[in-house]
Amino acid sequence: NGIDIETVPKASRQDIRKMWGISDNEIVIGTVGSLIKRKRIKELIDSIALIAHRSEQPIKCMIVGEGPEKGNLVDMVKRKNLDGKVIFAGFQSDAISHISALDIFVMPSEKEGLPRVVIEAMLIGKPVIASDITGSSELVVDGETGFLVPAKSADMFADRILRLMYAPDLRRRMGENARKRIVNNFSIERYINGVERVFNEVLGH
């Protein structure tokens, strides 16, 4: 997959946060994707519940997307008394602007291809915490652009989120490394050149 490295959010970080009533001192953790079982959004909610018990830092969790699991996830948020901490933003045609409002991007899926949304998050300089699965592990460099953790491990997700919450310099450095990795390895130009090279090799035989 390739991405136009000139892609930028249409709305500012401040505008999106204002739209959803997020204050400047709140750390925003979030994800974007279809609300289906394999995306394991429940692990993100579980990790937010763990963080809420371990930390007094004001946080918000933003979940962008729609899908058949939404009702179950909303009920889960209510059961865990997280109503004031979790925002269901629904489907957003301009998802990248919502990603720009996050401080930490989380991809808890148990199965992925090469997730474009992780590419987008890294391109705009967000540290990414993702399940250590095919696809995400090809993008995220553990300890450099974010963290990789075992799938279905809410406690590990919570641990890594907490680590980034209290380390703004680490968030910034990982975000910068993430952008460099995408620009250097996943630009649309590099993708096209790679496809052309494969065709040339095949046709050459």
CSV table of C-alpha atoms in Angstrom, one decimal:
chain,number,residue,atom,x,y,z
A,1,ASN,CA,0.0,0.0,0.0
A,2,GLY,CA,1.2,3.5,-0.8
A,3,ILE,CA,0.0,6.9,0.5
A,4,ASP,CA,0.3,10.4,-0.8
A,5,ILE,CA,2.8,11.8,1.6
A,6,GLU,CA,1.4,15.3,1.1
A,7,THR,CA,-1.9,14.2,2.8
A,8,VAL,CA,-2.8,16.6,5.6
A,9,PRO,CA,-5.9,16.9,7.9
A,10,LYS,CA,-8.7,19.2,6.6
A,11,ALA,CA,-9.6,20.3,10.1
A,12,SER,CA,-7.2,21.3,12.8
A,13,ARG,CA,-6.5,19.3,15.9
A,14,GLN,CA,-8.0,22.1,18.0
A,15,ASP,CA,-11.2,22.2,15.9
A,16,ILE,CA,-11.8,18.5,16.2
A,17,ARG,CA,-11.2,18.5,20.0
A,18,LYS,CA,-13.5,21.5,20.4
A,19,MET,CA,-16.2,19.7,18.4
A,20,TRP,CA,-16.2,16.8,20.9
A,21,GLY,CA,-15.7,18.9,24.0
A,22,ILE,CA,-12.2,17.7,24.7
A,23,SER,CA,-10.1,20.0,26.9
A,24,ASP,CA,-6.5,20.9,26.3
A,25,ASN,CA,-5.2,19.0,29.3
A,26,GLU,CA,-6.8,15.7,28.3
A,27,ILE,CA,-4.7,13.0,26.7
A,28,VAL,CA,-6.7,11.5,23.8
A,29,ILE,CA,-6.3,7.8,22.9
A,30,GLY,CA,-8.2,6.5,20.0
A,31,THR,CA,-8.7,4.3,17.0
A,32,VAL,CA,-10.5,4.3,13.6
A,33,GLY,CA,-12.2,1.3,12.0
A,34,SER,CA,-15.2,-0.8,11.5
A,35,LEU,CA,-16.8,-1.8,14.8
A,36,ILE,CA,-16.6,-5.6,14.2
A,37,LYS,CA,-15.3,-8.4,16.4
A,38,ARG,CA,-11.9,-8.9,14.8
A,39,LYS,CA,-11.0,-5.2,15.4
A,40,ARG,CA,-11.1,-6.1,19.2
A,41,ILE,CA,-12.2,-2.6,20.2
A,42,LYS,CA,-13.3,-4.2,23.5
A,43,GLU,CA,-9.6,-4.5,24.4
A,44,LEU,CA,-9.2,-0.7,23.9
A,45,ILE,CA,-12.2,-0.1,26.2
A,46,ASP,CA,-10.8,-2.6,28.8
A,47,SER,CA,-7.5,-0.8,28.7
A,48,ILE,CA,-9.1,2.6,29.2
A,49,ALA,CA,-10.9,1.1,32.3
A,50,LEU,CA,-7.6,-0.1,33.7
A,51,ILE,CA,-6.0,3.3,33.1
A,52,ALA,CA,-8.9,5.1,34.8
A,53,HIS,CA,-8.2,3.1,37.9
A,54,ARG,CA,-4.4,3.5,37.8
A,55,SER,CA,-4.0,7.2,36.8
A,56,GLU,CA,-5.5,10.5,37.7
A,57,GLN,CA,-4.5,12.1,34.4
A,58,PRO,CA,-7.6,13.3,32.5
A,59,ILE,CA,-8.1,11.1,29.4
A,60,LYS,CA,-10.6,10.7,26.6
A,61,CYS,CA,-10.9,7.7,24.3
A,62,MET,CA,-12.2,8.4,20.8
A,63,ILE,CA,-13.6,5.6,18.7
A,64,VAL,CA,-14.3,6.5,15.0
A,65,GLY,CA,-16.4,4.1,13.0
A,66,GLU,CA,-19.6,2.2,12.8
A,67,GLY,CA,-20.5,-1.5,12.7
A,68,PRO,CA,-22.5,-4.3,14.2
A,69,GLU,CA,-20.5,-4.3,17.5
A,70,LYS,CA,-21.4,-0.7,18.4
A,71,GLY,CA,-24.3,-1.6,20.7
A,72,ASN,CA,-22.2,-4.1,22.6
A,73,LEU,CA,-19.4,-1.6,22.9
A,74,VAL,CA,-21.7,1.2,24.1
A,75,ASP,CA,-23.1,-1.2,26.8
A,76,MET,CA,-19.6,-2.2,27.8
A,77,VAL,CA,-18.7,1.5,28.3
A,78,LYS,CA,-21.8,1.9,30.5
A,79,ARG,CA,-21.0,-1.2,32.6
A,80,LYS,CA,-17.5,0.1,33.2
A,81,ASN,CA,-18.7,3.6,34.2
A,82,LEU,CA,-16.7,5.1,31.3
A,83,ASP,CA,-19.5,7.3,29.9
A,84,GLY,CA,-17.6,10.5,30.3
A,85,LYS,CA,-14.3,9.1,29.0
A,86,VAL,CA,-15.3,7.3,25.7
A,87,ILE,CA,-16.5,9.1,22.7
A,88,PHE,CA,-18.2,7.2,19.8
A,89,ALA,CA,-17.6,9.5,16.9
A,90,GLY,CA,-19.4,7.4,14.3
A,91,PHE,CA,-18.3,7.2,10.7
A,92,GLN,CA,-16.2,10.2,9.6
A,93,SER,CA,-15.4,10.8,5.9
A,94,ASP,CA,-12.5,12.9,7.1
A,95,ALA,CA,-11.0,10.3,9.5
A,96,ILE,CA,-7.5,11.7,9.2
A,97,SER,CA,-8.6,15.0,10.9
A,98,HIS,CA,-9.9,13.0,13.8
A,99,ILE,CA,-6.6,11.1,14.0
A,100,SER,CA,-4.9,14.4,14.2
A,101,ALA,CA,-6.8,15.2,17.4
A,102,LEU,CA,-5.4,12.1,19.1
A,103,ASP,CA,-2.3,11.9,21.2
A,104,ILE,CA,-1.9,8.1,20.9
A,105,PHE,CA,-3.3,5.9,18.2
A,106,VAL,CA,-4.3,2.3,19.1
A,107,MET,CA,-4.9,-0.6,16.7
A,108,PRO,CA,-6.0,-3.6,18.8
A,109,SER,CA,-7.1,-5.9,15.9
A,110,GLU,CA,-6.5,-9.6,16.0
A,111,LYS,CA,-6.2,-9.8,12.2
A,112,GLU,CA,-5.3,-7.2,9.6
A,113,GLY,CA,-4.0,-6.9,6.1
A,114,LEU,CA,-1.7,-3.8,5.9
A,115,PRO,CA,-3.9,-1.3,7.8
A,116,ARG,CA,-4.1,2.0,5.9
A,117,VAL,CA,-5.3,3.8,9.0
A,118,VAL,CA,-2.1,3.0,10.8
A,119,ILE,CA,-0.2,4.4,7.8
A,120,GLU,CA,-2.3,7.5,8.0
A,121,ALA,CA,-1.7,7.9,11.8
A,122,MET,CA,2.1,7.4,11.4
A,123,LEU,CA,2.2,9.9,8.4
A,124,ILE,CA,0.7,12.7,10.6
A,125,GLY,CA,3.2,11.9,13.4
A,126,LYS,CA,1.2,9.8,15.9
A,127,PRO,CA,2.8,7.1,18.0
A,128,VAL,CA,1.0,3.8,17.4
A,129,ILE,CA,0.3,1.0,19.8
A,130,ALA,CA,-0.8,-2.1,17.9
A,131,SER,CA,-1.3,-5.8,18.2
A,132,ASP,CA,1.8,-7.8,17.1
A,133,ILE,CA,0.1,-9.3,14.1
A,134,THR,CA,0.8,-9.5,10.4
A,135,GLY,CA,0.3,-6.1,8.8
A,136,SER,CA,0.6,-3.9,11.9
A,137,SER,CA,4.0,-5.4,12.7
A,138,GLU,CA,5.2,-4.5,9.2
A,139,LEU,CA,4.5,-0.8,9.9
A,140,VAL,CA,5.1,-0.3,13.6
A,141,VAL,CA,8.7,-0.6,14.8
A,142,ASP,CA,8.5,-1.6,18.5
A,143,GLY,CA,10.2,0.9,20.7
A,144,GLU,CA,10.9,3.3,17.8
A,145,THR,CA,7.6,4.4,16.2
A,146,GLY,CA,5.3,3.0,18.9
A,147,PHE,CA,4.8,-0.3,20.6
A,148,LEU,CA,3.7,-3.8,19.5
A,149,VAL,CA,1.9,-5.9,22.1
A,150,PRO,CA,0.2,-9.4,22.1
A,151,ALA,CA,-3.3,-9.3,20.6
A,152,LYS,CA,-6.2,-9.6,23.1
A,153,SER,CA,-4.0,-8.2,25.9
A,154,ALA,CA,-5.8,-5.2,27.5
A,155,ASP,CA,-3.3,-5.1,30.3
A,156,MET,CA,-0.4,-4.7,27.9
A,157,PHE,CA,-2.2,-2.1,25.9
A,158,ALA,CA,-2.9,-0.2,29.1
A,159,ASP,CA,0.8,-0.5,30.2
A,160,ARG,CA,2.1,1.0,26.9
A,161,ILE,CA,-0.6,3.7,26.8
A,162,LEU,CA,0.4,4.8,30.3
A,163,ARG,CA,4.0,4.8,29.3
A,164,LEU,CA,3.3,7.3,26.5
A,165,MET,CA,0.7,9.3,28.5
A,166,TYR,CA,3.4,10.4,31.0
A,167,ALA,CA,6.2,10.9,28.4
A,168,PRO,CA,5.3,13.7,26.0
A,169,ASP,CA,8.9,13.8,24.6
A,170,LEU,CA,8.7,10.1,23.9
A,171,ARG,CA,5.3,10.6,22.1
A,172,ARG,CA,6.8,13.4,20.0
A,173,ARG,CA,10.0,11.4,19.2
A,174,MET,CA,8.0,8.3,18.2
A,175,GLY,CA,5.6,10.3,16.2
A,176,GLU,CA,8.5,11.9,14.3
A,177,ASN,CA,10.1,8.5,13.7
A,178,ALA,CA,6.7,7.2,12.5
A,179,ARG,CA,6.3,9.9,9.9
A,180,LYS,CA,9.9,9.4,8.6
A,181,ARG,CA,9.2,5.6,8.3
A,182,ILE,CA,6.1,6.2,6.2
A,183,VAL,CA,7.7,8.9,4.0
A,184,ASN,CA,10.7,6.8,3.3
A,185,ASN,CA,9.0,3.4,2.8
A,186,PHE,CA,5.3,3.7,2.0
A,187,SER,CA,4.9,6.7,-0.4
A,188,ILE,CA,2.6,6.2,-3.4
A,189,GLU,CA,5.7,6.8,-5.6
A,190,ARG,CA,7.6,4.0,-4.0
A,191,TYR,CA,4.6,1.7,-4.3
A,192,ILE,CA,4.2,2.4,-8.0
A,193,ASN,CA,7.9,1.9,-8.6
A,194,GLY,CA,7.7,-1.5,-6.8
A,195,VAL,CA,4.7,-2.6,-8.8
A,196,GLU,CA,6.4,-1.6,-12.1
A,197,ARG,CA,9.6,-3.5,-11.0
A,198,VAL,CA,7.5,-6.7,-10.4
A,199,PHE,CA,5.8,-6.4,-13.8
A,200,ASN,CA,9.1,-5.8,-15.5
A,201,GLU,CA,10.6,-8.9,-13.8
A,202,VAL,CA,7.7,-11.0,-14.8
A,203,LEU,CA,7.6,-9.8,-18.3
A,204,GLY,CA,11.3,-10.2,-18.6
A,205,HIS,CA,10.9,-13.9,-18.0
